[in-house]
Amino acid sequence: MLKKIKETVEFLKTKWDFTPEYGVILGSGLGELAEDIDVDVVIPYEDIPNFPVSTVEGHSGKLYLGTLGGKKIIAMKGRFHYYEGYAMKDVTLPVRVMKLLGADKLIVSNASGGVHPDFEIGDIMLITDHINMIPEHPLNGQNIDELGPRFVDMSEPYSLKMLAKAKQIAKDLNIKVQEGIYLALQGPTFETPAEYKMVSLLGADTVGMSTAPEVIVAKHMNMTCFGLSVITDLGAEGKVVEISHEEVQEVAAKATPKMVSIVTELIKLY
Ligand code: HPA
């Protein structure tokens, strides 16, 4: 695995001569951020050795290398999911690559179903913590000691300092944000009413199909992480209605300008 990761890193170094400060995973709701990057190089995933190719509509796969908010960043437009059939080591390979290129901070976004009774469709939730229930753990198997320890501290998965900064930024920009715990399930089904209730009973505020594995791998390498989620549908009792991927994309798109503002300011100021 380390050989594969290093091969990808070496390939990207031949295309881009900078050291990124931030790795950014543009999930639903943040894809448009790519338009704001002062781009040095854009590379489709299929041209990057060892990158899986994203198969989900609305998650087009390109890597953006450039500058945002005065900082060098490496941004993924489109991510990989467990439900696409990839091994978790491949789902999280880009995070390894970001760190080995020099990024010591990771920003992730996603769309999710809100189970907190106060959440509304279109809300933005700053992620304070997660519960990972995707069945294959990304650190399963022989540890790569060169990248991080066998047993990983997870006492502060999402940086409290970055969270505080993001809250201040949202306040200054007059953007309402929620805060809460994200629970990751494997998908690809959205949850049944009973499953949404389970998510709530387990202590989470929202549920989705990504992010937690990427943050686990980032913490393995001691990266500082920040995550935010757009609530695209509701799972609170009595609020569950029919939902489609298209509706998720639509709601996420509406929240995009606010998500982009928060993340751009955070990158600039943190
Ligand atoms: N559940 C899981 N993943 C999701 C949801 C949801 O309700 N909404 C957007 N992604």
PDB file of C-alpha atoms and ligand atoms in Angstrom:
ATOM      1  CA  MET A   1       0.000   0.000   0.000  1.00  0.00           C
ATOM      2  CA  LEU A   2       2.778   2.449   0.951  1.00  0.00           C
ATOM      3  CA  LYS A   3       4.392   1.829  -2.436  1.00  0.00           C
ATOM      4  CA  LYS A   4       1.120   2.701  -4.178  1.00  0.00           C
ATOM      5  CA  ILE A   5       0.683   5.855  -2.099  1.00  0.00           C
ATOM      6  CA  LYS A   6       4.251   6.979  -2.800  1.00  0.00           C
ATOM      7  CA  GLU A   7       3.847   6.285  -6.504  1.00  0.00           C
ATOM      8  CA  THR A   8       0.815   8.594  -6.605  1.00  0.00           C
ATOM      9  CA  VAL A   9       2.683  11.252  -4.612  1.00  0.00           C
ATOM     10  CA  GLU A  10       5.653  11.103  -6.975  1.00  0.00           C
ATOM     11  CA  PHE A  11       3.324  11.415  -9.986  1.00  0.00           C
ATOM     12  CA  LEU A  12       1.660  14.528  -8.545  1.00  0.00           C
ATOM     13  CA  LYS A  13       5.042  16.064  -7.709  1.00  0.00           C
ATOM     14  CA  THR A  14       5.930  15.915 -11.390  1.00  0.00           C
ATOM     15  CA  LYS A  15       2.767  17.965 -12.141  1.00  0.00           C
ATOM     16  CA  TRP A  16       2.853  20.472  -9.303  1.00  0.00           C
ATOM     17  CA  ASP A  17       5.808  22.063  -7.591  1.00  0.00           C
ATOM     18  CA  PHE A  18       4.184  23.269  -4.363  1.00  0.00           C
ATOM     19  CA  THR A  19       3.553  22.051  -0.853  1.00  0.00           C
ATOM     20  CA  PRO A  20      -0.138  22.219   0.041  1.00  0.00           C
ATOM     21  CA  GLU A  21      -1.167  23.429   3.466  1.00  0.00           C
ATOM     22  CA  TYR A  22      -4.715  22.078   3.167  1.00  0.00           C
ATOM     23  CA  GLY A  23      -6.293  18.968   1.746  1.00  0.00           C
ATOM     24  CA  VAL A  24      -9.945  19.550   0.918  1.00  0.00           C
ATOM     25  CA  ILE A  25     -12.573  16.954   0.049  1.00  0.00           C
ATOM     26  CA  LEU A  26     -15.393  18.641  -1.800  1.00  0.00           C
ATOM     27  CA  GLY A  27     -18.444  16.514  -1.143  1.00  0.00           C
ATOM     28  CA  SER A  28     -22.016  17.443  -1.917  1.00  0.00           C
ATOM     29  CA  GLY A  29     -22.550  21.127  -1.250  1.00  0.00           C
ATOM     30  CA  LEU A  30     -18.964  22.168  -1.711  1.00  0.00           C
ATOM     31  CA  GLY A  31     -18.157  21.073  -5.280  1.00  0.00           C
ATOM     32  CA  GLU A  32     -18.489  24.620  -6.590  1.00  0.00           C
ATOM     33  CA  LEU A  33     -15.622  25.709  -4.346  1.00  0.00           C
ATOM     34  CA  ALA A  34     -13.400  24.332  -7.117  1.00  0.00           C
ATOM     35  CA  GLU A  35     -14.445  27.325  -9.271  1.00  0.00           C
ATOM     36  CA  ASP A  36     -12.923  29.717  -6.727  1.00  0.00           C
ATOM     37  CA  ILE A  37      -9.521  28.060  -6.629  1.00  0.00           C
ATOM     38  CA  ASP A  38      -6.734  29.881  -8.446  1.00  0.00           C
ATOM     39  CA  VAL A  39      -5.819  26.686 -10.228  1.00  0.00           C
ATOM     40  CA  ASP A  40      -2.288  25.642 -11.169  1.00  0.00           C
ATOM     41  CA  VAL A  41      -3.233  22.158 -12.393  1.00  0.00           C
ATOM     42  CA  VAL A  42      -6.440  20.094 -12.696  1.00  0.00           C
ATOM     43  CA  ILE A  43      -6.112  16.345 -13.140  1.00  0.00           C
ATOM     44  CA  PRO A  44      -9.005  13.930 -13.813  1.00  0.00           C
ATOM     45  CA  TYR A  45      -8.889  10.962 -11.448  1.00  0.00           C
ATOM     46  CA  GLU A  46      -8.539   8.510 -14.320  1.00  0.00           C
ATOM     47  CA  ASP A  47      -5.147  10.083 -15.123  1.00  0.00           C
ATOM     48  CA  ILE A  48      -3.829   9.668 -11.572  1.00  0.00           C
ATOM     49  CA  PRO A  49      -2.105   6.366 -10.838  1.00  0.00           C
ATOM     50  CA  ASN A  50      -3.868   4.300  -8.131  1.00  0.00           C
ATOM     51  CA  PHE A  51      -6.846   6.673  -7.779  1.00  0.00           C
ATOM     52  CA  PRO A  52     -10.143   4.826  -7.975  1.00  0.00           C
ATOM     53  CA  VAL A  53     -12.612   6.336 -10.445  1.00  0.00           C
ATOM     54  CA  SER A  54     -15.726   7.821  -8.855  1.00  0.00           C
ATOM     55  CA  THR A  55     -18.890   6.199 -10.173  1.00  0.00           C
ATOM     56  CA  VAL A  56     -21.572   8.402  -8.643  1.00  0.00           C
ATOM     57  CA  GLU A  57     -23.433  10.991 -10.646  1.00  0.00           C
ATOM     58  CA  GLY A  58     -22.911  14.426  -9.147  1.00  0.00           C
ATOM     59  CA  HIS A  59     -19.543  13.389  -7.722  1.00  0.00           C
ATOM     60  CA  SER A  60     -17.381  14.076 -10.784  1.00  0.00           C
ATOM     61  CA  GLY A  61     -13.758  13.204 -10.193  1.00  0.00           C
ATOM     62  CA  LYS A  62     -10.999  15.769 -10.565  1.00  0.00           C
ATOM     63  CA  LEU A  63      -8.090  16.855  -8.440  1.00  0.00           C
ATOM     64  CA  TYR A  64      -7.488  20.607  -8.193  1.00  0.00           C
ATOM     65  CA  LEU A  65      -4.054  21.899  -7.239  1.00  0.00           C
ATOM     66  CA  GLY A  66      -3.800  25.612  -6.605  1.00  0.00           C
ATOM     67  CA  THR A  67      -4.344  28.543  -4.263  1.00  0.00           C
ATOM     68  CA  LEU A  68      -7.396  29.555  -2.224  1.00  0.00           C
ATOM     69  CA  GLY A  69      -7.502  32.256   0.425  1.00  0.00           C
ATOM     70  CA  GLY A  70      -3.779  32.800  -0.097  1.00  0.00           C
ATOM     71  CA  LYS A  71      -2.946  29.193   0.835  1.00  0.00           C
ATOM     72  CA  LYS A  72      -1.829  26.300  -1.314  1.00  0.00           C
ATOM     73  CA  ILE A  73      -4.463  23.570  -1.369  1.00  0.00           C
ATOM     74  CA  ILE A  74      -5.078  20.200  -2.933  1.00  0.00           C
ATOM     75  CA  ALA A  75      -8.796  19.671  -3.467  1.00  0.00           C
ATOM     76  CA  MET A  76     -10.756  16.618  -4.545  1.00  0.00           C
ATOM     77  CA  LYS A  77     -13.915  17.348  -6.479  1.00  0.00           C
ATOM     78  CA  GLY A  78     -15.718  14.076  -5.994  1.00  0.00           C
ATOM     79  CA  ARG A  79     -14.836  11.445  -3.432  1.00  0.00           C
ATOM     80  CA  PHE A  80     -14.942   7.659  -3.166  1.00  0.00           C
ATOM     81  CA  HIS A  81     -17.480   5.747  -1.114  1.00  0.00           C
ATOM     82  CA  TYR A  82     -17.511   2.265   0.391  1.00  0.00           C
ATOM     83  CA  TYR A  83     -20.835   1.492  -1.324  1.00  0.00           C
ATOM     84  CA  GLU A  84     -19.154   1.866  -4.717  1.00  0.00           C
ATOM     85  CA  GLY A  85     -17.341  -1.369  -3.953  1.00  0.00           C
ATOM     86  CA  TYR A  86     -13.876  -0.043  -3.122  1.00  0.00           C
ATOM     87  CA  ALA A  87     -11.741  -1.286  -0.282  1.00  0.00           C
ATOM     88  CA  MET A  88     -11.505   1.327   2.473  1.00  0.00           C
ATOM     89  CA  LYS A  89      -7.755   1.662   1.855  1.00  0.00           C
ATOM     90  CA  ASP A  90      -8.564   2.864  -1.656  1.00  0.00           C
ATOM     91  CA  VAL A  91     -11.416   5.111  -0.487  1.00  0.00           C
ATOM     92  CA  THR A  92      -8.952   6.855   1.820  1.00  0.00           C
ATOM     93  CA  LEU A  93      -5.831   6.744  -0.399  1.00  0.00           C
ATOM     94  CA  PRO A  94      -6.230  10.396  -1.465  1.00  0.00           C
ATOM     95  CA  VAL A  95      -5.987  11.522   2.176  1.00  0.00           C
ATOM     96  CA  ARG A  96      -2.691   9.622   2.488  1.00  0.00           C
ATOM     97  CA  VAL A  97      -1.465  11.335  -0.657  1.00  0.00           C
ATOM     98  CA  MET A  98      -2.508  14.797   0.594  1.00  0.00           C
ATOM     99  CA  LYS A  99      -0.510  14.312   3.793  1.00  0.00           C
ATOM    100  CA  LEU A 100       2.576  12.958   2.061  1.00  0.00           C
ATOM    101  CA  LEU A 101       2.514  15.970  -0.260  1.00  0.00           C
ATOM    102  CA  GLY A 102       2.691  18.118   2.875  1.00  0.00           C
ATOM    103  CA  ALA A 103      -0.905  19.002   3.819  1.00  0.00           C
ATOM    104  CA  ASP A 104      -1.271  18.879   7.588  1.00  0.00           C
ATOM    105  CA  LYS A 105      -4.899  20.040   7.635  1.00  0.00           C
ATOM    106  CA  LEU A 106      -7.949  18.353   6.142  1.00  0.00           C
ATOM    107  CA  ILE A 107     -11.331  19.906   5.396  1.00  0.00           C
ATOM    108  CA  VAL A 108     -14.215  17.613   4.446  1.00  0.00           C
ATOM    109  CA  SER A 109     -17.808  18.212   3.485  1.00  0.00           C
ATOM    110  CA  ASN A 110     -20.809  16.018   2.886  1.00  0.00           C
ATOM    111  CA  ALA A 111     -24.580  15.875   2.609  1.00  0.00           C
ATOM    112  CA  SER A 112     -26.518  14.124   5.338  1.00  0.00           C
ATOM    113  CA  GLY A 113     -29.899  13.353   6.817  1.00  0.00           C
ATOM    114  CA  GLY A 114     -30.652  15.335   9.971  1.00  0.00           C
ATOM    115  CA  VAL A 115     -32.174  13.445  12.888  1.00  0.00           C
ATOM    116  CA  HIS A 116     -31.910  16.243  15.458  1.00  0.00           C
ATOM    117  CA  PRO A 117     -35.465  17.541  15.973  1.00  0.00           C
ATOM    118  CA  ASP A 118     -34.398  21.187  15.543  1.00  0.00           C
ATOM    119  CA  PHE A 119     -32.632  20.672  12.217  1.00  0.00           C
ATOM    120  CA  GLU A 120     -34.190  21.972   9.011  1.00  0.00           C
ATOM    121  CA  ILE A 121     -33.573  21.114   5.384  1.00  0.00           C
ATOM    122  CA  GLY A 122     -30.746  23.259   4.035  1.00  0.00           C
ATOM    123  CA  ASP A 123     -29.088  23.764   7.436  1.00  0.00           C
ATOM    124  CA  ILE A 124     -25.319  23.637   7.607  1.00  0.00           C
ATOM    125  CA  MET A 125     -23.919  21.574  10.484  1.00  0.00           C
ATOM    126  CA  LEU A 126     -20.352  21.946  11.699  1.00  0.00           C
ATOM    127  CA  ILE A 127     -19.221  18.443  12.640  1.00  0.00           C
ATOM    128  CA  THR A 128     -18.095  18.196  16.269  1.00  0.00           C
ATOM    129  CA  ASP A 129     -17.556  14.425  16.371  1.00  0.00           C
ATOM    130  CA  HIS A 130     -18.449  11.242  14.512  1.00  0.00           C
ATOM    131  CA  ILE A 131     -19.543   7.658  14.993  1.00  0.00           C
ATOM    132  CA  ASN A 132     -18.118   5.385  12.317  1.00  0.00           C
ATOM    133  CA  MET A 133     -20.373   2.415  11.555  1.00  0.00           C
ATOM    134  CA  ILE A 134     -19.093   1.615   8.074  1.00  0.00           C
ATOM    135  CA  PRO A 135     -18.248  -2.077   8.443  1.00  0.00           C
ATOM    136  CA  GLU A 136     -14.686  -2.066   7.040  1.00  0.00           C
ATOM    137  CA  HIS A 137     -12.305  -0.006   9.142  1.00  0.00           C
ATOM    138  CA  PRO A 138      -9.838   1.958   6.995  1.00  0.00           C
ATOM    139  CA  LEU A 139      -6.942   1.072   9.332  1.00  0.00           C
ATOM    140  CA  ASN A 140      -7.724  -2.651   9.315  1.00  0.00           C
ATOM    141  CA  GLY A 141      -4.714  -4.854   8.513  1.00  0.00           C
ATOM    142  CA  GLN A 142      -0.998  -4.374   8.967  1.00  0.00           C
ATOM    143  CA  ASN A 143      -0.163  -0.910  10.237  1.00  0.00           C
ATOM    144  CA  ILE A 144       2.051   1.289   8.085  1.00  0.00           C
ATOM    145  CA  ASP A 145       4.330   2.531  10.882  1.00  0.00           C
ATOM    146  CA  GLU A 146       5.864   5.152   8.610  1.00  0.00           C
ATOM    147  CA  LEU A 147       2.471   6.870   8.369  1.00  0.00           C
ATOM    148  CA  GLY A 148       1.183   6.606  11.923  1.00  0.00           C
ATOM    149  CA  PRO A 149       0.727   4.474  15.050  1.00  0.00           C
ATOM    150  CA  ARG A 150      -1.144   1.173  15.311  1.00  0.00           C
ATOM    151  CA  PHE A 151      -3.540   2.536  17.916  1.00  0.00           C
ATOM    152  CA  VAL A 152      -4.788   5.987  17.058  1.00  0.00           C
ATOM    153  CA  ASP A 153      -5.917   8.632  19.523  1.00  0.00           C
ATOM    154  CA  MET A 154      -9.355   9.935  18.524  1.00  0.00           C
ATOM    155  CA  SER A 155     -10.017  12.264  21.475  1.00  0.00           C
ATOM    156  CA  GLU A 156     -10.296  15.313  19.207  1.00  0.00           C
ATOM    157  CA  PRO A 157     -11.226  14.064  15.728  1.00  0.00           C
ATOM    158  CA  TYR A 158     -12.404  17.515  14.609  1.00  0.00           C
ATOM    159  CA  SER A 159     -10.132  20.333  15.737  1.00  0.00           C
ATOM    160  CA  LEU A 160     -11.760  22.432  18.465  1.00  0.00           C
ATOM    161  CA  LYS A 161      -9.704  25.411  17.356  1.00  0.00           C
ATOM    162  CA  MET A 162     -10.822  25.153  13.741  1.00  0.00           C
ATOM    163  CA  LEU A 163     -14.391  24.642  14.913  1.00  0.00           C
ATOM    164  CA  ALA A 164     -14.234  27.790  17.049  1.00  0.00           C
ATOM    165  CA  LYS A 165     -12.777  29.738  14.134  1.00  0.00           C
ATOM    166  CA  ALA A 166     -15.484  28.456  11.764  1.00  0.00           C
ATOM    167  CA  LYS A 167     -18.212  29.415  14.251  1.00  0.00           C
ATOM    168  CA  GLN A 168     -16.805  32.919  14.494  1.00  0.00           C
ATOM    169  CA  ILE A 169     -16.607  33.165  10.706  1.00  0.00           C
ATOM    170  CA  ALA A 170     -20.227  31.993  10.297  1.00  0.00           C
ATOM    171  CA  LYS A 171     -21.316  34.561  12.868  1.00  0.00           C
ATOM    172  CA  ASP A 172     -19.398  37.343  11.135  1.00  0.00           C
ATOM    173  CA  LEU A 173     -20.899  36.360   7.771  1.00  0.00           C
ATOM    174  CA  ASN A 174     -24.389  36.100   9.274  1.00  0.00           C
ATOM    175  CA  ILE A 175     -24.684  32.442   8.312  1.00  0.00           C
ATOM    176  CA  LYS A 176     -26.731  30.215  10.630  1.00  0.00           C
ATOM    177  CA  VAL A 177     -24.903  27.020  11.505  1.00  0.00           C
ATOM    178  CA  GLN A 178     -25.821  24.003  13.584  1.00  0.00           C
ATOM    179  CA  GLU A 179     -23.291  21.814  15.370  1.00  0.00           C
ATOM    180  CA  GLY A 180     -23.455  18.113  15.918  1.00  0.00           C
ATOM    181  CA  ILE A 181     -22.345  14.519  15.612  1.00  0.00           C
ATOM    182  CA  TYR A 182     -22.194  12.755  12.237  1.00  0.00           C
ATOM    183  CA  LEU A 183     -22.840   9.035  12.029  1.00  0.00           C
ATOM    184  CA  ALA A 184     -21.492   7.165   9.006  1.00  0.00           C
ATOM    185  CA  LEU A 185     -23.384   4.164   7.628  1.00  0.00           C
ATOM    186  CA  GLN A 186     -22.367   2.200   4.556  1.00  0.00           C
ATOM    187  CA  GLY A 187     -25.377   3.075   2.349  1.00  0.00           C
ATOM    188  CA  PRO A 188     -26.279   3.133  -0.475  1.00  0.00           C
ATOM    189  CA  THR A 189     -29.842   2.977   0.858  1.00  0.00           C
ATOM    190  CA  PHE A 190     -31.107   6.016   2.675  1.00  0.00           C
ATOM    191  CA  GLU A 191     -32.367   5.059   6.123  1.00  0.00           C
ATOM    192  CA  THR A 192     -35.711   3.565   7.054  1.00  0.00           C
ATOM    193  CA  PRO A 193     -37.664   5.495   9.691  1.00  0.00           C
ATOM    194  CA  ALA A 194     -36.510   2.910  12.250  1.00  0.00           C
ATOM    195  CA  GLU A 195     -32.875   3.335  11.197  1.00  0.00           C
ATOM    196  CA  TYR A 196     -33.071   7.131  11.496  1.00  0.00           C
ATOM    197  CA  LYS A 197     -34.456   6.565  14.996  1.00  0.00           C
ATOM    198  CA  MET A 198     -31.517   4.259  15.767  1.00  0.00           C
ATOM    199  CA  VAL A 199     -29.103   6.977  14.598  1.00  0.00           C
ATOM    200  CA  SER A 200     -30.753   9.407  16.980  1.00  0.00           C
ATOM    201  CA  LEU A 201     -30.782   6.918  19.873  1.00  0.00           C
ATOM    202  CA  LEU A 202     -27.071   6.306  19.333  1.00  0.00           C
ATOM    203  CA  GLY A 203     -26.461   9.977  20.040  1.00  0.00           C
ATOM    204  CA  ALA A 204     -25.875  11.351  16.553  1.00  0.00           C
ATOM    205  CA  ASP A 205     -27.493  14.398  14.956  1.00  0.00           C
ATOM    206  CA  THR A 206     -27.069  13.476  11.339  1.00  0.00           C
ATOM    207  CA  VAL A 207     -26.343  10.448   9.142  1.00  0.00           C
ATOM    208  CA  GLY A 208     -24.425   9.994   5.908  1.00  0.00           C
ATOM    209  CA  MET A 209     -22.243   7.609   3.932  1.00  0.00           C
ATOM    210  CA  SER A 210     -18.753   9.132   4.029  1.00  0.00           C
ATOM    211  CA  THR A 211     -16.323  11.395   5.912  1.00  0.00           C
ATOM    212  CA  ALA A 212     -15.636   9.372   9.073  1.00  0.00           C
ATOM    213  CA  PRO A 213     -13.158   6.985   7.353  1.00  0.00           C
ATOM    214  CA  GLU A 214     -11.312   9.896   5.744  1.00  0.00           C
ATOM    215  CA  VAL A 215     -11.004  11.653   9.097  1.00  0.00           C
ATOM    216  CA  ILE A 216      -9.814   8.440  10.774  1.00  0.00           C
ATOM    217  CA  VAL A 217      -7.028   8.072   8.218  1.00  0.00           C
ATOM    218  CA  ALA A 218      -6.169  11.771   8.591  1.00  0.00           C
ATOM    219  CA  LYS A 219      -5.938  11.383  12.386  1.00  0.00           C
ATOM    220  CA  HIS A 220      -3.731   8.310  11.903  1.00  0.00           C
ATOM    221  CA  MET A 221      -1.292  10.732  10.248  1.00  0.00           C
ATOM    222  CA  ASN A 222      -1.875  13.426  12.889  1.00  0.00           C
ATOM    223  CA  MET A 223      -3.675  15.853  10.581  1.00  0.00           C
ATOM    224  CA  THR A 224      -5.890  18.632  11.931  1.00  0.00           C
ATOM    225  CA  CYS A 225      -9.447  18.093  10.675  1.00  0.00           C
ATOM    226  CA  PHE A 226     -12.543  20.169  10.070  1.00  0.00           C
ATOM    227  CA  GLY A 227     -15.853  18.946   8.641  1.00  0.00           C
ATOM    228  CA  LEU A 228     -19.187  20.394   7.687  1.00  0.00           C
ATOM    229  CA  SER A 229     -22.399  18.858   6.485  1.00  0.00           C
ATOM    230  CA  VAL A 230     -25.433  20.147   4.643  1.00  0.00           C
ATOM    231  CA  ILE A 231     -28.689  18.708   5.925  1.00  0.00           C
ATOM    232  CA  THR A 232     -30.531  17.634   2.777  1.00  0.00           C
ATOM    233  CA  ASP A 233     -33.376  15.641   4.313  1.00  0.00           C
ATOM    234  CA  LEU A 234     -34.847  14.917   7.722  1.00  0.00           C
ATOM    235  CA  GLY A 235     -34.905  11.696   9.697  1.00  0.00           C
ATOM    236  CA  ALA A 236     -36.467  12.988  12.904  1.00  0.00           C
ATOM    237  CA  GLU A 237     -39.531  11.073  14.003  1.00  0.00           C
ATOM    238  CA  GLY A 238     -42.588  12.001  11.936  1.00  0.00           C
ATOM    239  CA  LYS A 239     -40.494  13.949   9.400  1.00  0.00           C
ATOM    240  CA  VAL A 240     -39.271  11.120   7.166  1.00  0.00           C
ATOM    241  CA  VAL A 241     -40.487  11.520   3.592  1.00  0.00           C
ATOM    242  CA  GLU A 242     -39.460  10.055   0.246  1.00  0.00           C
ATOM    243  CA  ILE A 243     -35.993  11.217  -0.837  1.00  0.00           C
ATOM    244  CA  SER A 244     -33.850  10.850  -3.961  1.00  0.00           C
ATOM    245  CA  HIS A 245     -30.207  11.489  -4.853  1.00  0.00           C
ATOM    246  CA  GLU A 246     -31.380  14.327  -7.118  1.00  0.00           C
ATOM    247  CA  GLU A 247     -33.163  16.056  -4.233  1.00  0.00           C
ATOM    248  CA  VAL A 248     -30.076  15.651  -2.066  1.00  0.00           C
ATOM    249  CA  GLN A 249     -27.992  17.300  -4.808  1.00  0.00           C
ATOM    250  CA  GLU A 250     -30.523  20.106  -5.226  1.00  0.00           C
ATOM    251  CA  VAL A 251     -30.660  21.021  -1.552  1.00  0.00           C
ATOM    252  CA  ALA A 252     -26.875  20.748  -1.297  1.00  0.00           C
ATOM    253  CA  ALA A 253     -26.472  23.109  -4.262  1.00  0.00           C
ATOM    254  CA  LYS A 254     -28.617  25.730  -2.533  1.00  0.00           C
ATOM    255  CA  ALA A 255     -26.397  25.657   0.549  1.00  0.00           C
ATOM    256  CA  THR A 256     -23.243  25.836  -1.576  1.00  0.00           C
ATOM    257  CA  PRO A 257     -22.570  29.605  -1.483  1.00  0.00           C
ATOM    258  CA  LYS A 258     -22.692  29.598   2.331  1.00  0.00           C
ATOM    259  CA  MET A 259     -20.512  26.496   2.632  1.00  0.00           C
ATOM    260  CA  VAL A 260     -18.001  27.954   0.178  1.00  0.00           C
ATOM    261  CA  SER A 261     -17.829  31.247   2.113  1.00  0.00           C
ATOM    262  CA  ILE A 262     -17.196  29.523   5.426  1.00  0.00           C
ATOM    263  CA  VAL A 263     -14.509  27.216   4.051  1.00  0.00           C
ATOM    264  CA  THR A 264     -12.749  29.928   2.037  1.00  0.00           C
ATOM    265  CA  GLU A 265     -12.576  32.243   5.053  1.00  0.00           C
ATOM    266  CA  LEU A 266     -11.439  29.390   7.268  1.00  0.00           C
ATOM    267  CA  ILE A 267      -8.600  28.530   4.906  1.00  0.00           C
ATOM    268  CA  LYS A 268      -7.641  32.204   4.703  1.00  0.00           C
ATOM    269  CA  LEU A 269      -7.773  32.930   8.410  1.00  0.00           C
ATOM    270  CA  TYR A 270      -6.824  29.719  10.188  1.00  0.00           C
TER     271      TYR A 270
HETATM  272  N1  HPA B   1     -28.854   9.289   4.862  1.00  0.00           N
HETATM  273  C1  HPA B   1     -27.654   8.917   4.426  1.00  0.00           C
HETATM  274  N2  HPA B   1     -26.928   9.642   3.598  1.00  0.00           N
HETATM  275  C2  HPA B   1     -27.429  10.804   3.190  1.00  0.00           C
HETATM  276  C3  HPA B   1     -28.672  11.249   3.603  1.00  0.00           C
HETATM  277  C4  HPA B   1     -29.434  10.455   4.482  1.00  0.00           C
HETATM  278  O1  HPA B   1     -30.558  10.770   4.887  1.00  0.00           O
HETATM  279  N3  HPA B   1     -28.870  12.451   3.016  1.00  0.00           N
HETATM  280  C5  HPA B   1     -27.780  12.721   2.280  1.00  0.00           C
HETATM  281  N4  HPA B   1     -26.904  11.727   2.374  1.00  0.00           N
END
